[in-house]
Every structure is written in structure tokens, then in C-alpha cells.
């Protein structure tokens, strides 16, 4: 039965991870459908950030709700919302509708990973649990790597990008049946083995009536009715939403940020500070890491944040560069990105082996330094990419970021006690996804502003009585737009390289080989 549970959990996690990055390949196609011209691609970025915002906001909160109401009902609810979001996205003919559909998908998809990890905590004891968690993690990473390629293949094979989301409906139906058959019903209960206790770090008090944590400070309903940190979840979602809204500029011709940018960013920072204050003092927390050394932990999460930002910036803007500068269709452009995506898992395996010999800190710092070198190579790409070998920069960047994945996860586990490993693992994922969300929003704001400033004096040619003259003017205009896009992309890769250098410096503050909580 546990094998069926693992297969069903891995399947739903894989489905959500595929859809997290599936739009990267077809952003240009979606922009045509919703009426966004290629020189105004800043207006299509909410399709990417909307999913990530929902994903991050829902991940910790819905995981807690599954503690209270049971894993199977929450997984089924998330699958239903995921299917609804797929339908809304497929039917969308405006940016607002497509973004709303993607946000619904993100809310549902963000909950599936922590609920599946918690389910493994319910059914596997401490000795066997890492193998099962590794399988779920592999499904998550596989979906992340294959998402852009999957989107390109489906769009090409079935004729339109909408089919990427229509095909989710039968996949969700199959996943729902598997979950219904395999996942136990009811709320999590203790098994009598403290290692397999679904509360993880909870134990029963001498009276046997209530569970208490190891410090004896917080109590939990024995019926599984654990309190849910709705306030913390709401504060986190509000802070992220304000930051993303402040960074989104639909008219970047005049400035990097819109008129409302700095006020919303300041308010988002304030709400984030309130969230931290609440999490320190609240008896119920989204991410409870009490007793953990905060310095090494925050440094490790910061590295995960930087890695996430570099990952998504690469996925989005290499794909756009291949389609707009090289003139490639979606699938061929995703094959250009495949150089980067294939280097990631290969280097991730190498990073785990190297970290055992050299230590997590050294391998993480070296990986980000290698990644920065790859991005600096990419920032030197010439205008005519079709005639230039672009493999080297993509492979170096992908290999460098891949080296970071395993040592960051290992380091954050070494800064926490065994009872907090599940929470710490979720924190790494949340930090990386936040890096994707904030990083791509911030770098995109700068890049789109640069593009608009470079093309501010261009006038779109209008048809005249002389077709040859019109064709000549249109060719000149297209060449100037292409040159501006080239400057935009290469400068964004340069900024990403600098970001990786900062991440390498931050990695030096990660825990050394032997660090105890």
C-alpha cells in the first residue's frame, strides 16, 4: 500500500511541477493570443509571477490544513482547483484571465508538495523516510526540468498552447482516482511509534490527553485538530503580493518602477516585518524552527533564494531570446534551453558527491562562482545568435546552479534537529520559490525599462504608396528592435551573474561540516 501512496504522491507532485514552468516555452504564443505585442512583453510577466505567488502563499498554509482535515481530502481539493485553474487558463483571452487561471493552478500546486511530504511522514518511520522523501523530491526536480520541454512538445504536437492545459483534465482525473484508492482516509493519527508520529516532534504528556512539543511549550488537539496559522499565512501572502505588484510596471518607458512601485514595496517590506514578528511570538507558526542557529540557517536560505532567482531568470529569458533573437519556434527554443536544463541534474548528482568530500559550504560557493562565469559568458552573446555557439554559457550556468542543490538541502538539515527536518526542507523550497518570484519580477522590471528606453525614439513604419520603401523602413525598424532586445537580454544575464557572485559570498556564511542545532 505504501508503494501505491508513494506513486500517487509522486504523480501529483510531478504534475504540479511540470505546470510551474510550462508557460516558459509558450510565453510568446500566449502574448499573441491575449494581444500583447513582442515589444511589450512586460505585460505578460504576471502569467509567470501569478503562478509563483499562489504557489508560495499556499504551500505552508494548506500543509497545516491537511494536518487538521486529513491528507486525502486536501489533495483531492487541490486537484479540483488545479483542474479549474487549467480550464480558466485555456479559455483565457486576456492577460487578467490567464493570470487568474495560473494563480489558481499555483495555489493548488503549491499545496501538493508539502501535503505529500507530510503524508510520507505519517506512513514511513524515521529510518525509511529519507528514501521516500528523496523520491518525491526527484519528482519535483524532474517536473521543473522537463516543464519547458513538455510545454513545447505538447503545443507543437496538438497545435496550440491551450492544449497544454486541456490535457491536464484527464491527468488530474487519473491522479484523483489513484489518490482515492491509495491514500488513507481521515486526519493523521499517532501510530504508537514516535518515529512515525505525524506530528513529527510531538509527544504525549503523562496524562495521555494531549500532545506537547519537546520543549513542553505548545499543546495540540489530540483529535488531530491542530491549530492553523491563518494570520501568518495571510501576512506572508500579502507581503509577497505587495512586493510583486510594486515591481510590476505595465508602462516601463518612463521609469523602472511604476508610480505606485515604491509605496507598495515599502508596504510589502513592512508587512514582511510584521510576519517575522508574528512568527517569533505566535504559539502556532508556519515554519517553526525554534532552537535553530539563525545565522547559518538564514545564510543557507539566502543562497536558496539566489539560486531560485537565477534559475527562473534563465528559463524565461533564454527562451525569449531564442524566439525573438534567433526566430525559433517554441519547441526549437526549448531545445536551446535544454542545454541548461540537462546540465542541472547531472551537476546536482556531482554536487552531492563533492559535498561529502569537500563540505557543503565549499561546494555551494564554488557552484555559484561557476554559475556566475556562465552568466558572464551569456552576457557577451552577440546579436546574431544563430551564427554563434551558445552551448558553453548555458552548460556552465546550469552546471554551477546544479552543484548548489544538494549541499544547500544538506546544510539546512544540519542546522536543525531531526524533529525539524520536514519544516527545514519546506523552508528551502519556499526560499527558492520566493527567489524565483521576486528575482524574476525585479530583474524583469529593469530589463523591460532598458528595452523601452532604447526604443523610445522609434516610430513604427506605416504602409505607404511605395512598397519597396515601406519594406526597407520596416526592416530597419525590426533590426533596431532586435538590437534593443539583445541589449536587454545580455544585461539581464550580466545582472544575474553579479547576483550569483553575491550568492557565493553569502555561501561562505553557511554552516561548516559539523554544526549542531
Short mmCIF file of C-alpha atoms in Angstrom, two decimals:
data_model
loop_
_atom_site.label_atom_id
_atom_site.label_comp_id
_atom_site.label_asym_id
_atom_site.label_seq_id
_atom_site.Cartn_x
_atom_site.Cartn_y
_atom_site.Cartn_z
CA UNK A 1 0.00 0.00 0.00
CA UNK A 2 2.80 2.42 0.83
CA UNK A 3 4.26 1.97 -2.65
CA UNK A 4 0.91 2.99 -4.11
CA UNK A 5 0.83 6.02 -1.82
CA UNK A 6 4.33 7.00 -2.94
CA UNK A 7 3.42 6.55 -6.60
CA UNK A 8 0.24 8.61 -6.24
CA UNK A 9 2.01 11.34 -4.27
CA UNK A 10 4.89 11.47 -6.74
CA UNK A 11 2.44 11.71 -9.64
CA UNK A 12 0.58 14.72 -8.25
CA UNK A 13 3.84 16.48 -7.34
CA UNK A 14 5.19 15.82 -10.85
CA UNK A 15 2.01 17.21 -12.42
CA UNK A 16 2.24 20.43 -10.40
CA UNK A 17 5.97 20.83 -11.05
CA UNK A 18 5.51 20.39 -14.81
CA UNK A 19 2.95 23.18 -14.89
CA UNK A 20 5.10 25.51 -12.80
CA UNK A 21 7.40 26.21 -15.76
CA UNK A 22 5.36 25.00 -18.71
CA UNK A 23 4.45 28.53 -19.85
CA UNK A 24 8.12 29.47 -20.24
CA UNK A 25 8.14 27.84 -23.67
CA UNK A 26 4.91 29.39 -24.92
CA UNK A 27 5.02 32.91 -23.45
CA UNK A 28 5.34 34.45 -26.91
CA UNK A 29 2.41 32.35 -28.19
CA UNK A 30 0.29 33.35 -25.19
CA UNK A 31 1.18 37.00 -25.74
CA UNK A 32 -0.14 36.79 -29.31
CA UNK A 33 -3.41 35.25 -28.09
CA UNK A 34 -4.00 37.93 -25.46
CA UNK A 35 -2.97 40.78 -27.76
CA UNK A 36 0.44 41.68 -26.27
CA UNK A 37 3.00 42.70 -28.94
CA UNK A 38 6.56 41.42 -28.78
CA UNK A 39 7.86 44.86 -27.81
CA UNK A 40 5.55 44.96 -24.74
CA UNK A 41 6.38 41.59 -23.18
CA UNK A 42 6.44 43.20 -19.72
CA UNK A 43 2.64 42.92 -19.81
CA UNK A 44 2.80 39.12 -19.96
CA UNK A 45 5.01 38.63 -16.86
CA UNK A 46 2.00 38.29 -14.47
CA UNK A 47 1.32 34.94 -16.16
CA UNK A 48 4.60 33.72 -14.64
CA UNK A 49 4.53 35.58 -11.33
CA UNK A 50 0.84 34.83 -10.70
CA UNK A 51 1.51 31.10 -10.55
CA UNK A 52 4.56 31.53 -8.30
CA UNK A 53 2.71 33.86 -5.94
CA UNK A 54 -0.11 31.38 -5.46
CA UNK A 55 2.37 28.51 -5.14
CA UNK A 56 4.39 30.12 -2.35
CA UNK A 57 1.45 31.56 -0.44
CA UNK A 58 -0.42 28.25 -0.37
CA UNK A 59 2.47 25.90 0.37
CA UNK A 60 2.80 26.25 4.17
CA UNK A 61 -0.80 27.11 5.00
CA UNK A 62 -2.54 24.27 3.15
CA UNK A 63 0.03 21.85 4.54
CA UNK A 64 -1.18 22.80 8.02
CA UNK A 65 -4.81 22.40 6.93
CA UNK A 66 -4.03 18.82 5.88
CA UNK A 67 -2.90 18.17 9.46
CA UNK A 68 -6.35 19.18 10.64
CA UNK A 69 -8.65 17.72 8.00
CA UNK A 70 -6.64 14.86 6.54
CA UNK A 71 -4.30 14.38 3.60
CA UNK A 72 -6.70 12.78 1.13
CA UNK A 73 -9.44 15.46 1.25
CA UNK A 74 -6.90 18.26 0.84
CA UNK A 75 -5.12 16.54 -2.06
CA UNK A 76 -8.45 15.96 -3.81
CA UNK A 77 -9.47 19.58 -3.21
CA UNK A 78 -6.15 20.79 -4.62
CA UNK A 79 -6.52 18.59 -7.70
CA UNK A 80 -10.01 20.01 -8.29
CA UNK A 81 -8.74 23.60 -8.00
CA UNK A 82 -5.81 22.73 -10.25
CA UNK A 83 -8.22 21.44 -12.90
CA UNK A 84 -10.37 24.58 -12.56
CA UNK A 85 -7.29 26.76 -12.99
CA UNK A 86 -6.31 24.79 -16.09
CA UNK A 87 -9.73 25.40 -17.65
CA UNK A 88 -9.63 29.13 -16.86
CA UNK A 89 -6.12 29.41 -18.34
CA UNK A 90 -7.04 27.52 -21.51
CA UNK A 91 -10.12 29.68 -22.09
CA UNK A 92 -8.35 32.95 -21.27
CA UNK A 93 -8.15 35.59 -23.98
CA UNK A 94 -6.80 38.43 -21.80
CA UNK A 95 -3.79 38.72 -19.52
CA UNK A 96 -6.07 39.07 -16.49
CA UNK A 97 -7.97 35.84 -17.16
CA UNK A 98 -4.86 33.81 -18.00
CA UNK A 99 -3.12 35.13 -14.88
CA UNK A 100 -6.15 34.26 -12.73
CA UNK A 101 -6.12 30.72 -14.07
CA UNK A 102 -2.39 30.39 -13.43
CA UNK A 103 -2.81 31.74 -9.88
CA UNK A 104 -5.45 29.07 -9.18
CA UNK A 105 -3.06 26.43 -10.52
CA UNK A 106 -0.30 27.82 -8.33
CA UNK A 107 -2.41 27.77 -5.16
CA UNK A 108 -3.33 24.14 -5.75
CA UNK A 109 0.12 23.07 -6.96
CA UNK A 110 1.92 24.74 -4.07
CA UNK A 111 -0.03 22.69 -1.56
CA UNK A 112 0.58 19.30 -3.17
CA UNK A 113 4.30 19.11 -2.31
CA UNK A 114 4.11 19.74 1.48
CA UNK A 115 0.98 17.60 1.84
CA UNK A 116 2.71 14.71 0.08
CA UNK A 117 5.80 15.16 2.26
CA UNK A 118 3.60 15.19 5.36
CA UNK A 119 1.85 12.03 4.15
CA UNK A 120 5.22 10.32 3.93
CA UNK A 121 5.89 11.48 7.48
CA UNK A 122 2.65 9.78 8.53
CA UNK A 123 3.39 6.40 6.94
CA UNK A 124 7.18 5.98 6.95
CA UNK A 125 9.35 5.73 10.07
CA UNK A 126 12.44 7.87 10.55
CA UNK A 127 14.85 5.27 9.15
CA UNK A 128 12.95 4.71 5.89
CA UNK A 129 11.60 8.23 5.45
CA UNK A 130 14.60 9.79 3.59
CA UNK A 131 14.28 7.37 0.67
CA UNK A 132 10.58 8.16 0.22
CA UNK A 133 11.20 11.90 0.56
CA UNK A 134 14.02 11.59 -1.98
CA UNK A 135 11.62 10.02 -4.47
CA UNK A 136 9.14 12.88 -4.06
CA UNK A 137 11.96 15.41 -4.34
CA UNK A 138 13.12 13.73 -7.53
CA UNK A 139 9.60 14.06 -8.98
CA UNK A 140 9.61 17.77 -8.11
CA UNK A 141 13.01 18.39 -9.72
CA UNK A 142 12.16 16.25 -12.76
CA UNK A 143 9.00 18.26 -13.36
CA UNK A 144 10.92 21.51 -13.00
CA UNK A 145 13.50 20.41 -15.58
CA UNK A 146 11.04 18.90 -18.05
CA UNK A 147 8.33 21.60 -17.79
CA UNK A 148 9.59 23.87 -20.60
CA UNK A 149 10.29 20.91 -22.91
CA UNK A 150 6.92 19.35 -22.10
CA UNK A 151 5.13 22.60 -22.95
CA UNK A 152 6.91 22.92 -26.28
CA UNK A 153 6.21 19.32 -27.29
CA UNK A 154 2.50 19.46 -26.38
CA UNK A 155 1.98 22.83 -28.10
CA UNK A 156 3.68 21.61 -31.27
CA UNK A 157 2.03 18.18 -31.35
CA UNK A 158 -1.52 19.41 -30.66
CA UNK A 159 -1.34 22.72 -32.48
CA UNK A 160 -1.83 25.38 -29.77
CA UNK A 161 -0.63 26.33 -26.30
CA UNK A 162 -4.16 25.88 -24.88
CA UNK A 163 -3.79 22.11 -25.17
CA UNK A 164 -1.09 22.19 -22.50
CA UNK A 165 -3.86 22.99 -20.03
CA UNK A 166 -6.72 20.98 -21.57
CA UNK A 167 -4.59 17.85 -21.28
CA UNK A 168 -4.40 18.45 -17.53
CA UNK A 169 -8.04 17.41 -17.11
CA UNK A 170 -7.61 13.69 -17.85
CA UNK A 171 -4.29 13.71 -15.97
CA UNK A 172 -5.97 15.21 -12.90
CA UNK A 173 -8.78 12.65 -13.14
CA UNK A 174 -6.28 9.78 -13.17
CA UNK A 175 -4.38 11.30 -10.25
CA UNK A 176 -7.62 11.75 -8.27
CA UNK A 177 -8.52 8.07 -8.74
CA UNK A 178 -5.04 6.99 -7.65
CA UNK A 179 -5.20 9.20 -4.55
CA UNK A 180 -8.66 7.93 -3.66
CA UNK A 181 -7.50 4.32 -3.85
CA UNK A 182 -4.08 4.68 -2.24
CA UNK A 183 -4.13 7.48 0.33
CA UNK A 184 -5.61 6.63 3.76
CA UNK A 185 -8.74 8.49 4.76
CA UNK A 186 -9.16 10.64 7.85
CA UNK A 187 -6.87 13.01 9.72
CA UNK A 188 -3.36 11.91 10.69
CA UNK A 189 -3.16 9.99 13.97
CA UNK A 190 -0.32 8.69 16.04
CA UNK A 191 0.88 5.17 15.23
CA UNK A 192 2.40 4.37 18.60
CA UNK A 193 5.89 4.76 17.15
CA UNK A 194 7.28 8.19 17.89
CA UNK A 195 9.39 7.99 14.76
CA UNK A 196 6.29 7.69 12.63
CA UNK A 197 4.21 10.17 14.61
CA UNK A 198 2.63 12.50 12.02
CA UNK A 199 3.23 15.42 14.35
CA UNK A 200 6.92 14.77 13.88
CA UNK A 201 8.25 16.42 17.05
CA UNK A 202 5.18 15.91 19.24
CA UNK A 203 4.86 13.50 22.17
CA UNK A 204 2.12 12.58 24.63
CA UNK A 205 2.08 14.17 28.06
CA UNK A 206 1.92 11.96 31.17
CA UNK A 207 -1.82 12.31 31.37
CA UNK A 208 -2.13 10.95 27.84
CA UNK A 209 -4.68 13.56 26.90
CA UNK A 210 -2.75 15.99 24.79
CA UNK A 211 0.43 16.14 22.76
CA UNK A 212 3.13 18.61 23.68
CA UNK A 213 6.24 19.61 21.80
CA UNK A 214 9.70 18.55 23.05
CA UNK A 215 10.05 21.82 24.96
CA UNK A 216 6.63 21.32 26.50
CA UNK A 217 5.56 24.81 25.49
CA UNK A 218 2.76 24.34 22.95
CA UNK A 219 -0.18 21.95 23.04
CA UNK A 220 -2.02 20.30 20.20
CA UNK A 221 -5.53 18.89 19.95
CA UNK A 222 -5.35 15.06 20.28
CA UNK A 223 -8.04 14.59 17.67
CA UNK A 224 -5.77 15.95 15.03
CA UNK A 225 -7.41 19.38 15.19
CA UNK A 226 -4.14 21.24 15.12
CA UNK A 227 -4.37 24.99 15.08
CA UNK A 228 -3.67 26.62 11.74
CA UNK A 229 -1.65 29.81 11.41
CA UNK A 230 -4.13 31.71 9.24
CA UNK A 231 -2.70 35.06 10.30
CA UNK A 232 0.86 34.05 9.37
CA UNK A 233 -0.28 32.66 6.06
CA UNK A 234 -2.25 35.79 5.27
CA UNK A 235 0.66 38.07 6.18
CA UNK A 236 3.08 36.10 4.01
CA UNK A 237 0.73 36.15 1.02
CA UNK A 238 0.03 39.87 1.47
CA UNK A 239 3.74 40.75 1.73
CA UNK A 240 4.63 38.82 -1.41
CA UNK A 241 1.64 40.20 -3.31
CA UNK A 242 2.58 43.79 -2.43
CA UNK A 243 6.21 43.27 -3.48
CA UNK A 244 5.24 41.72 -6.82
CA UNK A 245 2.62 44.41 -7.51
CA UNK A 246 5.18 47.10 -6.71
CA UNK A 247 7.72 45.59 -9.10
CA UNK A 248 5.25 45.15 -11.97
CA UNK A 249 5.36 48.10 -14.34
CA UNK A 250 2.99 47.88 -17.34
CA UNK A 251 4.44 51.11 -18.75
CA UNK A 252 8.24 50.95 -18.29
CA UNK A 253 9.07 53.69 -20.79
CA UNK A 254 9.49 56.37 -18.12
CA UNK A 255 10.98 54.55 -15.11
CA UNK A 256 11.99 51.14 -13.78
CA UNK A 257 9.08 51.11 -11.32
CA UNK A 258 5.51 52.38 -11.74
CA UNK A 259 4.27 55.39 -9.74
CA UNK A 260 2.87 53.06 -7.11
CA UNK A 261 6.05 50.95 -7.04
CA UNK A 262 7.98 52.31 -4.07
CA UNK A 263 4.91 52.77 -1.80
CA UNK A 264 3.81 49.17 -2.40
CA UNK A 265 7.35 47.81 -1.98
CA UNK A 266 7.74 49.73 1.28
CA UNK A 267 4.38 48.45 2.50
CA UNK A 268 5.37 44.91 1.46
CA UNK A 269 8.59 45.15 3.47
CA UNK A 270 6.61 46.43 6.45
CA UNK A 271 4.12 43.55 6.21
CA UNK A 272 7.04 41.10 5.90
CA UNK A 273 8.50 42.55 9.13
CA UNK A 274 5.12 42.08 10.83
CA UNK A 275 5.08 38.49 9.54
CA UNK A 276 8.51 37.84 11.11
CA UNK A 277 7.37 39.44 14.37
CA UNK A 278 4.25 37.29 14.37
CA UNK A 279 6.16 34.09 13.64
CA UNK A 280 8.54 34.77 16.54
CA UNK A 281 5.74 35.33 19.06
CA UNK A 282 2.85 33.23 17.81
CA UNK A 283 2.14 29.90 19.54
CA UNK A 284 1.35 28.41 16.12
CA UNK A 285 3.79 29.04 13.28
CA UNK A 286 4.00 28.35 9.57
CA UNK A 287 7.70 27.46 9.81
CA UNK A 288 8.68 26.58 13.37
CA UNK A 289 12.47 26.39 13.64
CA UNK A 290 12.78 27.05 17.37
CA UNK A 291 16.24 26.34 18.76
CA UNK A 292 17.97 26.59 15.39
CA UNK A 293 21.08 28.70 14.89
CA UNK A 294 19.64 31.57 12.92
CA UNK A 295 22.79 32.91 11.24
CA UNK A 296 23.80 29.77 9.30
CA UNK A 297 20.14 28.98 8.59
CA UNK A 298 19.39 32.42 7.13
CA UNK A 299 22.58 32.31 5.04
CA UNK A 300 21.57 28.93 3.62
CA UNK A 301 18.05 30.09 2.85
CA UNK A 302 19.52 33.22 1.24
CA UNK A 303 21.61 31.04 -1.07
CA UNK A 304 18.48 29.07 -1.96
CA UNK A 305 16.73 32.39 -2.72
CA UNK A 306 19.56 33.49 -5.07
CA UNK A 307 19.60 30.09 -6.79
CA UNK A 308 15.86 30.26 -7.43
CA UNK A 309 16.13 33.74 -8.90
CA UNK A 310 18.93 32.70 -11.26
CA UNK A 311 17.05 29.56 -12.30
CA UNK A 312 13.84 31.26 -13.38
CA UNK A 313 15.53 34.28 -14.97
CA UNK A 314 17.45 31.83 -17.16
CA UNK A 315 14.41 29.73 -18.02
CA UNK A 316 12.31 32.74 -19.02
CA UNK A 317 14.80 34.91 -20.86
CA UNK A 318 16.86 32.26 -22.67
CA UNK A 319 13.57 31.02 -24.09
CA UNK A 320 12.56 34.55 -25.11
CA UNK A 321 15.99 35.24 -26.59
CA UNK A 322 15.80 32.07 -28.69
CA UNK A 323 12.36 33.02 -30.01
CA UNK A 324 12.86 36.76 -30.55
CA UNK A 325 16.56 37.00 -31.50
CA UNK A 326 17.02 33.65 -33.24
CA UNK A 327 13.47 33.48 -34.65
CA UNK A 328 12.94 29.91 -33.45
CA UNK A 329 9.53 28.32 -32.86
CA UNK A 330 8.59 27.35 -29.29
CA UNK A 331 9.84 23.76 -29.37
CA UNK A 332 13.17 24.60 -31.02
CA UNK A 333 13.65 27.40 -28.49
CA UNK A 334 13.02 24.94 -25.65
CA UNK A 335 15.75 22.73 -27.11
CA UNK A 336 18.13 25.68 -26.79
CA UNK A 337 17.16 25.93 -23.13
CA UNK A 338 17.67 22.16 -22.81
CA UNK A 339 21.45 22.70 -22.64
CA UNK A 340 20.91 24.49 -19.35
CA UNK A 341 18.21 22.12 -18.06
CA UNK A 342 20.20 18.94 -18.75
CA UNK A 343 23.29 20.30 -17.01
CA UNK A 344 21.26 20.92 -13.84
CA UNK A 345 20.50 17.31 -12.74
CA UNK A 346 23.91 15.99 -13.84
CA UNK A 347 25.67 18.63 -11.75
CA UNK A 348 23.22 18.06 -8.87
CA UNK A 349 24.42 14.47 -8.58
CA UNK A 350 28.02 15.61 -8.71
CA UNK A 351 27.31 18.28 -6.10
CA UNK A 352 26.06 15.70 -3.62
CA UNK A 353 29.18 13.56 -4.07
CA UNK A 354 31.55 16.53 -3.86
CA UNK A 355 29.85 17.90 -0.74
CA UNK A 356 30.62 14.66 1.11
CA UNK A 357 34.32 15.19 0.44
CA UNK A 358 34.70 18.96 0.49
CA UNK A 359 31.79 20.16 2.62
CA UNK A 360 28.53 21.89 1.76
CA UNK A 361 29.88 25.41 2.13
CA UNK A 362 32.80 24.98 -0.26
CA UNK A 363 30.76 23.26 -2.96
CA UNK A 364 27.92 25.80 -2.75
CA UNK A 365 30.28 28.76 -3.03
CA UNK A 366 32.15 27.13 -5.91
CA UNK A 367 28.89 26.26 -7.69
CA UNK A 368 27.61 29.82 -7.60
CA UNK A 369 31.01 31.11 -8.74
CA UNK A 370 30.86 28.71 -11.71
CA UNK A 371 27.29 29.79 -12.45
CA UNK A 372 28.33 33.45 -12.43
CA UNK A 373 31.03 32.64 -15.01
CA UNK A 374 28.36 31.04 -17.21
CA UNK A 375 26.13 34.09 -16.98
CA UNK A 376 29.03 36.41 -17.80
CA UNK A 377 29.66 34.32 -20.93
CA UNK A 378 25.96 34.64 -21.82
CA UNK A 379 26.10 38.41 -21.28
CA UNK A 380 28.68 38.55 -24.10
CA UNK A 381 26.43 36.82 -26.65
CA UNK A 382 26.50 38.66 -29.98
CA UNK A 383 23.44 39.98 -31.75
CA UNK A 384 23.43 37.23 -34.38
CA UNK A 385 22.97 34.23 -32.11
CA UNK A 386 22.21 31.82 -34.94
CA UNK A 387 25.83 32.03 -36.06
CA UNK A 388 27.34 31.85 -32.57
CA UNK A 389 27.95 28.76 -30.37
CA UNK A 390 25.81 29.38 -27.29
CA UNK A 391 26.17 25.98 -25.61
CA UNK A 392 29.14 26.89 -23.41
CA UNK A 393 27.49 29.62 -21.33
CA UNK A 394 24.27 27.66 -20.85
CA UNK A 395 26.07 24.49 -19.77
CA UNK A 396 28.38 26.33 -17.37
CA UNK A 397 25.47 28.23 -15.78
CA UNK A 398 23.33 25.09 -15.47
CA UNK A 399 26.20 23.06 -14.02
CA UNK A 400 27.02 25.75 -11.48
CA UNK A 401 23.46 26.07 -10.23
CA UNK A 402 23.09 22.28 -10.20
CA UNK A 403 26.08 21.93 -7.88
CA UNK A 404 24.24 24.06 -5.30
CA UNK A 405 21.05 21.99 -4.97
CA UNK A 406 22.24 19.06 -2.81
CA UNK A 407 24.64 20.90 -0.44
CA UNK A 408 22.06 23.61 0.32
CA UNK A 409 19.49 20.98 1.31
CA UNK A 410 22.07 19.09 3.37
CA UNK A 411 23.30 22.25 5.09
CA UNK A 412 19.86 23.38 6.19
CA UNK A 413 19.19 19.93 7.64
CA UNK A 414 22.42 20.09 9.64
CA UNK A 415 21.40 23.41 11.19
CA UNK A 416 18.21 21.84 12.60
CA UNK A 417 17.34 18.94 14.83
CA UNK A 418 15.78 15.74 13.44
CA UNK A 419 12.32 16.79 14.61
CA UNK A 420 12.52 19.90 12.41
CA UNK A 421 13.85 18.33 9.21
CA UNK A 422 10.49 18.41 7.45
CA UNK A 423 9.96 22.08 8.24
CA UNK A 424 13.55 22.91 7.25
CA UNK A 425 13.17 21.12 3.91
CA UNK A 426 9.98 23.06 3.21
CA UNK A 427 11.80 26.30 4.11
CA UNK A 428 14.44 25.59 1.44
CA UNK A 429 11.74 25.10 -1.19
CA UNK A 430 9.86 28.23 -0.09
CA UNK A 431 13.07 30.31 -0.19
CA UNK A 432 13.92 29.09 -3.69
CA UNK A 433 10.41 29.79 -4.97
CA UNK A 434 10.47 33.24 -3.36
CA UNK A 435 13.74 33.87 -5.17
CA UNK A 436 12.07 32.89 -8.43
CA UNK A 437 9.12 35.19 -7.75
CA UNK A 438 10.95 38.29 -6.51
CA UNK A 439 14.04 37.76 -8.66
CA UNK A 440 12.25 37.46 -11.98
CA UNK A 441 9.96 40.38 -11.09
CA UNK A 442 12.85 42.68 -10.13
CA UNK A 443 15.21 41.80 -12.98
CA UNK A 444 12.33 41.93 -15.48
CA UNK A 445 11.41 45.42 -14.28
CA UNK A 446 14.95 46.62 -15.01
CA UNK A 447 15.21 44.75 -18.33
CA UNK A 448 11.91 45.99 -19.71
CA UNK A 449 12.75 49.54 -18.70
CA UNK A 450 16.04 49.28 -20.59
CA UNK A 451 14.24 47.98 -23.68
CA UNK A 452 11.71 50.80 -23.63
CA UNK A 453 14.41 53.43 -23.13
CA UNK A 454 16.35 52.03 -26.09
CA UNK A 455 13.29 52.03 -28.37
CA UNK A 456 11.64 55.25 -27.13
CA UNK A 457 12.56 57.19 -30.27
CA UNK A 458 11.49 54.51 -32.74
CA UNK A 459 8.35 55.01 -34.81
CA UNK A 460 6.56 52.05 -36.30
CA UNK A 461 6.57 52.47 -40.12
CA UNK A 462 3.19 52.84 -41.78
CA UNK A 463 2.35 51.44 -45.23
CA UNK A 464 2.96 53.96 -48.00
CA UNK A 465 2.43 54.03 -51.72
CA UNK A 466 5.94 52.69 -52.29
CA UNK A 467 6.07 49.04 -51.14
CA UNK A 468 9.85 48.88 -51.50
CA UNK A 469 10.36 51.94 -49.29
CA UNK A 470 7.95 50.55 -46.70
CA UNK A 471 9.75 47.19 -46.70
CA UNK A 472 13.10 48.94 -46.24
CA UNK A 473 11.83 51.03 -43.32
CA UNK A 474 10.19 48.02 -41.70
CA UNK A 475 13.44 46.04 -41.98
CA UNK A 476 15.35 48.90 -40.34
CA UNK A 477 12.76 49.16 -37.58
CA UNK A 478 12.83 45.40 -36.94
CA UNK A 479 16.63 45.43 -36.80
CA UNK A 480 16.61 48.22 -34.21
CA UNK A 481 14.01 46.42 -32.07
CA UNK A 482 16.10 43.26 -32.26
CA UNK A 483 19.20 45.18 -31.20
CA UNK A 484 17.32 46.61 -28.21
CA UNK A 485 16.13 43.14 -27.22
CA UNK A 486 19.72 41.92 -27.44
CA UNK A 487 20.90 44.65 -25.06
CA UNK A 488 18.03 43.87 -22.68
CA UNK A 489 18.74 40.14 -22.50
CA UNK A 490 22.52 40.39 -22.21
CA UNK A 491 22.30 42.99 -19.45
CA UNK A 492 19.84 40.78 -17.55
CA UNK A 493 22.30 37.87 -17.77
CA UNK A 494 25.04 40.21 -16.53
CA UNK A 495 22.89 41.20 -13.53
CA UNK A 496 22.20 37.52 -12.84
CA UNK A 497 25.93 36.82 -12.89
CA UNK A 498 26.51 39.55 -10.31
CA UNK A 499 23.65 38.08 -8.24
CA UNK A 500 25.41 34.70 -8.27
CA UNK A 501 28.65 36.33 -7.11
CA UNK A 502 26.73 37.79 -4.16
CA UNK A 503 25.26 34.34 -3.51
CA UNK A 504 28.74 32.79 -3.48
CA UNK A 505 29.83 35.32 -0.86
CA UNK A 506 26.70 34.54 1.18
CA UNK A 507 27.50 30.82 0.94
CA UNK A 508 30.65 31.42 2.98
CA UNK A 509 28.36 32.09 5.96
CA UNK A 510 26.71 28.68 5.66
CA UNK A 511 27.43 26.10 8.38
CA UNK A 512 30.72 24.20 8.28
CA UNK A 513 30.90 20.43 8.27
CA UNK A 514 29.91 19.92 11.88
CA UNK A 515 27.23 22.28 13.09
CA UNK A 516 24.69 21.28 15.73
CA UNK A 517 21.41 22.97 16.42
#
